[in-house]
Amino acid sequence: TAREVYKEEKRVRHDVRALVNCIRAKVSDRAKPYVHLTATSSDIVGSANALRYKDVVLKVLIPALTELLSVLVRQTLHEAATTQIGRTHGQHAVPLTFGFACAGYVNRLGESIEALRELAGALPGKFSGAVGAYNASALFFGNPEVFEKEVLAELGLSPAMHATQIVPPEAMTRLFAEITIVTGICANVADDMRQLARSEIGEVSEGFGAAQVGSSTMPHKRNPITFENVKSFWKIIVARTTLVFMDQISEHQRDLTNSASARTYGESIVYAVGIARRLTGAIKNLSVDRTRMAENLEKGKDAIIAEPLYILLASLGHPDAHERVRTLVAEARVVRCSLLEAVAKADDLAPYLSKMTLRQKKILSGETSYTGVAEKRARSIAAYWKRRFGV
């Protein structure tokens, strides 16, 4: 039992040898000599770590992330046609659809989940002895590499092509780098939703319980606490991943400078699962205010038509369309008129406006949405990942 091993460890002051002694005490005299024979501690611990991190990623983390992806796919399809003002540098840009924005999260998340699956499945084990050269097992086997392969196959692992006393750290480092990436994607989703929930924007809001309190002194507060929690957990993971990278260095065939830090790796996976589950719940209960999205779009109407106006003027032969539209925008701001009004008064643009098609004029007037193929792309991306993951 674990209790017996801990008791023995206090006596011998070596964790794996304590385990070996406890196992030897439970088996027959004939079997005793073979317990741990040809192995070093890291053959046991390194292979066990590969197995447990593989299992927890494949059986716990990826299912949690897949559920999040499923919820985001539904959100993407539900809001595929919901027009929203795009924002770059915190400023109004040009329109898209809220579903198209969500499709970006779906695509990034799907790619990262697939990378996690591949990296977790590629974690190697070892059973090659004290310095990785099969010194002990070569006493008995002409081809000890085959013996190692057979031992690890029992665990569903493959051996590293080369090992020292330890498994090469790069495979584990890559796995935790990807865990940091996937939780960074989650943090980006959370941060965007938190920004859209600002009082001044108000396009989405986090679900709020009937008895839930947002502030100890301000009764009106409804804070995006889950989205903030997600970002906070991600910060912890980023910091912890630095330890994984620092543990990449082990002198010569092995040192113990990772003896404490490596024991904390599992905590990052706990935080990652927590992020996935919290964010899934928040997106499931997300309230989307389409009216507010339309109002914000209307507020930025002038800015929205600047790009299509420039593009259309250039396509119709204007020699310096970008600069002409830029000066028009500046003039309209000074005299406090709309850009359309400024365009109508600009006699030099009349010949170009007369050549525009009815559809192009409707885009400039706001009668037709200037969203490109945002809705189409949102639906196709959602359909792709829905099909790929079977969600």
PDB file of C-alpha atoms in Angstrom, residues 209-361:
ATOM      1  CA  GLY A 209     -27.863  33.705 -10.844  1.00  0.00           C
ATOM      2  CA  ALA A 210     -31.024  35.101  -9.274  1.00  0.00           C
ATOM      3  CA  ALA A 211     -29.351  35.378  -5.865  1.00  0.00           C
ATOM      4  CA  GLN A 212     -25.839  36.080  -7.150  1.00  0.00           C
ATOM      5  CA  VAL A 213     -24.003  39.126  -5.788  1.00  0.00           C
ATOM      6  CA  GLY A 214     -21.562  41.134  -7.905  1.00  0.00           C
ATOM      7  CA  SER A 215     -20.182  43.476  -5.266  1.00  0.00           C
ATOM      8  CA  SER A 216     -20.217  43.766  -1.491  1.00  0.00           C
ATOM      9  CA  THR A 217     -21.151  47.455  -1.746  1.00  0.00           C
ATOM     10  CA  MET A 218     -22.571  48.069  -5.257  1.00  0.00           C
ATOM     11  CA  PRO A 219     -25.850  46.137  -5.611  1.00  0.00           C
ATOM     12  CA  HIS A 220     -26.100  46.841  -9.340  1.00  0.00           C
ATOM     13  CA  LYS A 221     -22.858  45.044 -10.275  1.00  0.00           C
ATOM     14  CA  ARG A 222     -22.929  41.978 -12.555  1.00  0.00           C
ATOM     15  CA  ASN A 223     -19.280  41.197 -13.094  1.00  0.00           C
ATOM     16  CA  PRO A 224     -17.883  38.769 -15.724  1.00  0.00           C
ATOM     17  CA  ILE A 225     -16.261  36.767 -12.940  1.00  0.00           C
ATOM     18  CA  THR A 226     -15.925  33.446 -14.797  1.00  0.00           C
ATOM     19  CA  PHE A 227     -14.183  35.047 -17.758  1.00  0.00           C
ATOM     20  CA  GLU A 228     -11.836  36.798 -15.336  1.00  0.00           C
ATOM     21  CA  ASN A 229     -11.164  33.512 -13.508  1.00  0.00           C
ATOM     22  CA  VAL A 230     -10.237  31.808 -16.773  1.00  0.00           C
ATOM     23  CA  LYS A 231      -7.655  34.449 -17.579  1.00  0.00           C
ATOM     24  CA  SER A 232      -6.270  34.252 -14.051  1.00  0.00           C
ATOM     25  CA  PHE A 233      -5.852  30.457 -14.245  1.00  0.00           C
ATOM     26  CA  TRP A 234      -4.069  30.835 -17.587  1.00  0.00           C
ATOM     27  CA  LYS A 235      -1.511  33.158 -15.978  1.00  0.00           C
ATOM     28  CA  ILE A 236      -0.674  30.414 -13.477  1.00  0.00           C
ATOM     29  CA  ILE A 237      -0.190  27.887 -16.279  1.00  0.00           C
ATOM     30  CA  VAL A 238       2.116  30.223 -18.213  1.00  0.00           C
ATOM     31  CA  ALA A 239       4.268  30.684 -15.113  1.00  0.00           C
ATOM     32  CA  ARG A 240       4.329  26.946 -14.383  1.00  0.00           C
ATOM     33  CA  THR A 241       5.317  26.122 -17.960  1.00  0.00           C
ATOM     34  CA  THR A 242       8.467  28.167 -17.440  1.00  0.00           C
ATOM     35  CA  LEU A 243       9.475  25.491 -14.921  1.00  0.00           C
ATOM     36  CA  VAL A 244       8.993  22.772 -17.530  1.00  0.00           C
ATOM     37  CA  PHE A 245      11.319  24.605 -19.907  1.00  0.00           C
ATOM     38  CA  MET A 246      13.876  25.128 -17.139  1.00  0.00           C
ATOM     39  CA  ASP A 247      13.790  21.393 -16.419  1.00  0.00           C
ATOM     40  CA  GLN A 248      14.873  20.712 -19.998  1.00  0.00           C
ATOM     41  CA  ILE A 249      18.488  20.933 -18.813  1.00  0.00           C
ATOM     42  CA  SER A 250      19.847  17.958 -16.896  1.00  0.00           C
ATOM     43  CA  GLU A 251      23.623  17.691 -16.601  1.00  0.00           C
ATOM     44  CA  HIS A 252      25.423  14.828 -18.339  1.00  0.00           C
ATOM     45  CA  GLN A 253      23.349  11.673 -17.914  1.00  0.00           C
ATOM     46  CA  ARG A 254      21.134  13.129 -15.194  1.00  0.00           C
ATOM     47  CA  ASP A 255      20.946  15.473 -12.226  1.00  0.00           C
ATOM     48  CA  LEU A 256      18.206  16.126  -9.684  1.00  0.00           C
ATOM     49  CA  THR A 257      17.620  19.847 -10.212  1.00  0.00           C
ATOM     50  CA  ASN A 258      14.075  19.000 -11.334  1.00  0.00           C
ATOM     51  CA  SER A 259      13.337  16.922  -8.239  1.00  0.00           C
ATOM     52  CA  ALA A 260      10.874  19.437  -6.781  1.00  0.00           C
ATOM     53  CA  SER A 261       9.726  21.362  -9.863  1.00  0.00           C
ATOM     54  CA  ALA A 262       8.737  18.289 -11.899  1.00  0.00           C
ATOM     55  CA  ARG A 263       6.335  17.244  -9.159  1.00  0.00           C
ATOM     56  CA  THR A 264       4.196  20.323  -9.882  1.00  0.00           C
ATOM     57  CA  TYR A 265       3.494  19.590 -13.567  1.00  0.00           C
ATOM     58  CA  GLY A 266       0.193  17.879 -12.865  1.00  0.00           C
ATOM     59  CA  GLU A 267      -1.199  21.026 -11.269  1.00  0.00           C
ATOM     60  CA  SER A 268      -1.117  22.785 -14.648  1.00  0.00           C
ATOM     61  CA  ILE A 269      -3.359  20.097 -16.108  1.00  0.00           C
ATOM     62  CA  VAL A 270      -5.789  20.532 -13.212  1.00  0.00           C
ATOM     63  CA  TYR A 271      -5.924  24.264 -13.967  1.00  0.00           C
ATOM     64  CA  ALA A 272      -6.335  23.550 -17.697  1.00  0.00           C
ATOM     65  CA  VAL A 273      -9.294  21.239 -17.081  1.00  0.00           C
ATOM     66  CA  GLY A 274     -10.771  23.871 -14.764  1.00  0.00           C
ATOM     67  CA  ILE A 275     -10.413  26.504 -17.481  1.00  0.00           C
ATOM     68  CA  ALA A 276     -12.154  24.303 -20.054  1.00  0.00           C
ATOM     69  CA  ARG A 277     -15.047  23.454 -17.753  1.00  0.00           C
ATOM     70  CA  ARG A 278     -15.570  26.996 -16.469  1.00  0.00           C
ATOM     71  CA  LEU A 279     -15.440  28.499 -19.933  1.00  0.00           C
ATOM     72  CA  THR A 280     -17.842  25.863 -21.265  1.00  0.00           C
ATOM     73  CA  GLY A 281     -20.377  26.836 -18.614  1.00  0.00           C
ATOM     74  CA  ALA A 282     -19.924  30.542 -19.289  1.00  0.00           C
ATOM     75  CA  ILE A 283     -20.395  30.188 -23.060  1.00  0.00           C
ATOM     76  CA  LYS A 284     -23.432  27.939 -22.558  1.00  0.00           C
ATOM     77  CA  ASN A 285     -25.056  30.674 -20.466  1.00  0.00           C
ATOM     78  CA  LEU A 286     -23.810  33.621 -22.522  1.00  0.00           C
ATOM     79  CA  SER A 287     -26.422  36.267 -23.272  1.00  0.00           C
ATOM     80  CA  VAL A 288     -25.940  37.913 -26.675  1.00  0.00           C
ATOM     81  CA  ASP A 289     -27.568  41.334 -27.080  1.00  0.00           C
ATOM     82  CA  ARG A 290     -28.189  41.611 -30.823  1.00  0.00           C
ATOM     83  CA  THR A 291     -29.947  44.946 -30.386  1.00  0.00           C
ATOM     84  CA  ARG A 292     -26.863  46.421 -28.739  1.00  0.00           C
ATOM     85  CA  MET A 293     -24.679  44.982 -31.496  1.00  0.00           C
ATOM     86  CA  ALA A 294     -26.862  46.714 -34.082  1.00  0.00           C
ATOM     87  CA  GLU A 295     -26.716  49.991 -32.134  1.00  0.00           C
ATOM     88  CA  ASN A 296     -22.923  49.869 -31.903  1.00  0.00           C
ATOM     89  CA  LEU A 297     -22.757  49.062 -35.604  1.00  0.00           C
ATOM     90  CA  GLU A 298     -24.902  52.109 -36.372  1.00  0.00           C
ATOM     91  CA  LYS A 299     -22.647  54.327 -34.249  1.00  0.00           C
ATOM     92  CA  GLY A 300     -19.674  53.306 -36.360  1.00  0.00           C
ATOM     93  CA  LYS A 301     -21.501  53.609 -39.663  1.00  0.00           C
ATOM     94  CA  ASP A 302     -19.305  56.409 -40.972  1.00  0.00           C
ATOM     95  CA  ALA A 303     -16.092  54.574 -40.217  1.00  0.00           C
ATOM     96  CA  ILE A 304     -17.441  51.399 -41.790  1.00  0.00           C
ATOM     97  CA  ILE A 305     -17.878  52.870 -45.257  1.00  0.00           C
ATOM     98  CA  ALA A 306     -14.392  54.405 -45.403  1.00  0.00           C
ATOM     99  CA  GLU A 307     -12.752  51.165 -46.549  1.00  0.00           C
ATOM    100  CA  PRO A 308     -15.275  50.164 -49.253  1.00  0.00           C
ATOM    101  CA  LEU A 309     -15.326  53.779 -50.490  1.00  0.00           C
ATOM    102  CA  TYR A 310     -11.540  53.787 -50.860  1.00  0.00           C
ATOM    103  CA  ILE A 311     -11.501  50.342 -52.518  1.00  0.00           C
ATOM    104  CA  LEU A 312     -14.261  51.247 -54.979  1.00  0.00           C
ATOM    105  CA  LEU A 313     -12.717  54.606 -55.887  1.00  0.00           C
ATOM    106  CA  ALA A 314      -9.353  52.937 -56.504  1.00  0.00           C
ATOM    107  CA  SER A 315     -10.957  50.221 -58.636  1.00  0.00           C
ATOM    108  CA  LEU A 316     -12.632  52.921 -60.733  1.00  0.00           C
ATOM    109  CA  GLY A 317      -9.338  54.642 -61.458  1.00  0.00           C
ATOM    110  CA  HIS A 318      -8.952  57.323 -58.767  1.00  0.00           C
ATOM    111  CA  PRO A 319      -5.197  58.097 -58.633  1.00  0.00           C
ATOM    112  CA  ASP A 320      -4.964  58.496 -54.825  1.00  0.00           C
ATOM    113  CA  ALA A 321      -8.149  57.043 -53.373  1.00  0.00           C
ATOM    114  CA  HIS A 322      -6.827  56.203 -49.899  1.00  0.00           C
ATOM    115  CA  GLU A 323      -5.553  59.725 -49.264  1.00  0.00           C
ATOM    116  CA  ARG A 324      -8.725  61.308 -50.653  1.00  0.00           C
ATOM    117  CA  VAL A 325     -10.952  59.251 -48.342  1.00  0.00           C
ATOM    118  CA  ARG A 326      -8.645  59.912 -45.390  1.00  0.00           C
ATOM    119  CA  THR A 327      -8.923  63.672 -45.881  1.00  0.00           C
ATOM    120  CA  LEU A 328     -12.690  63.395 -46.347  1.00  0.00           C
ATOM    121  CA  VAL A 329     -13.001  61.555 -43.013  1.00  0.00           C
ATOM    122  CA  ALA A 330     -10.946  64.260 -41.302  1.00  0.00           C
ATOM    123  CA  GLU A 331     -13.034  67.040 -42.884  1.00  0.00           C
ATOM    124  CA  ALA A 332     -16.293  65.346 -41.872  1.00  0.00           C
ATOM    125  CA  ARG A 333     -15.114  65.147 -38.271  1.00  0.00           C
ATOM    126  CA  VAL A 334     -14.235  68.832 -38.202  1.00  0.00           C
ATOM    127  CA  VAL A 335     -17.584  70.017 -39.557  1.00  0.00           C
ATOM    128  CA  ARG A 336     -19.494  67.245 -37.721  1.00  0.00           C
ATOM    129  CA  CYS A 337     -21.209  65.781 -40.744  1.00  0.00           C
ATOM    130  CA  SER A 338     -21.419  62.179 -41.892  1.00  0.00           C
ATOM    131  CA  LEU A 339     -18.880  60.798 -44.316  1.00  0.00           C
ATOM    132  CA  LEU A 340     -21.685  60.147 -46.805  1.00  0.00           C
ATOM    133  CA  GLU A 341     -22.662  63.819 -46.652  1.00  0.00           C
ATOM    134  CA  ALA A 342     -19.040  64.808 -47.218  1.00  0.00           C
ATOM    135  CA  VAL A 343     -18.838  62.457 -50.199  1.00  0.00           C
ATOM    136  CA  ALA A 344     -22.024  63.907 -51.694  1.00  0.00           C
ATOM    137  CA  LYS A 345     -20.529  67.413 -51.489  1.00  0.00           C
ATOM    138  CA  ALA A 346     -17.203  66.356 -53.057  1.00  0.00           C
ATOM    139  CA  ASP A 347     -17.619  67.312 -56.724  1.00  0.00           C
ATOM    140  CA  ASP A 348     -14.356  65.579 -57.697  1.00  0.00           C
ATOM    141  CA  LEU A 349     -15.826  62.221 -56.686  1.00  0.00           C
ATOM    142  CA  ALA A 350     -19.075  62.528 -58.653  1.00  0.00           C
ATOM    143  CA  PRO A 351     -17.666  60.902 -61.841  1.00  0.00           C
ATOM    144  CA  TYR A 352     -16.565  57.850 -59.848  1.00  0.00           C
ATOM    145  CA  LEU A 353     -19.818  57.560 -57.895  1.00  0.00           C
ATOM    146  CA  SER A 354     -21.790  57.557 -61.127  1.00  0.00           C
ATOM    147  CA  LYS A 355     -19.921  54.446 -62.274  1.00  0.00           C
ATOM    148  CA  MET A 356     -20.745  52.403 -59.165  1.00  0.00           C
ATOM    149  CA  THR A 357     -23.255  49.559 -59.337  1.00  0.00           C
ATOM    150  CA  LEU A 358     -26.491  49.637 -57.356  1.00  0.00           C
ATOM    151  CA  ARG A 359     -25.104  47.011 -54.937  1.00  0.00           C
ATOM    152  CA  GLN A 360     -21.947  49.042 -54.368  1.00  0.00           C
ATOM    153  CA  LYS A 361     -23.987  52.165 -53.662  1.00  0.00           C
TER     154      LYS A 361
END
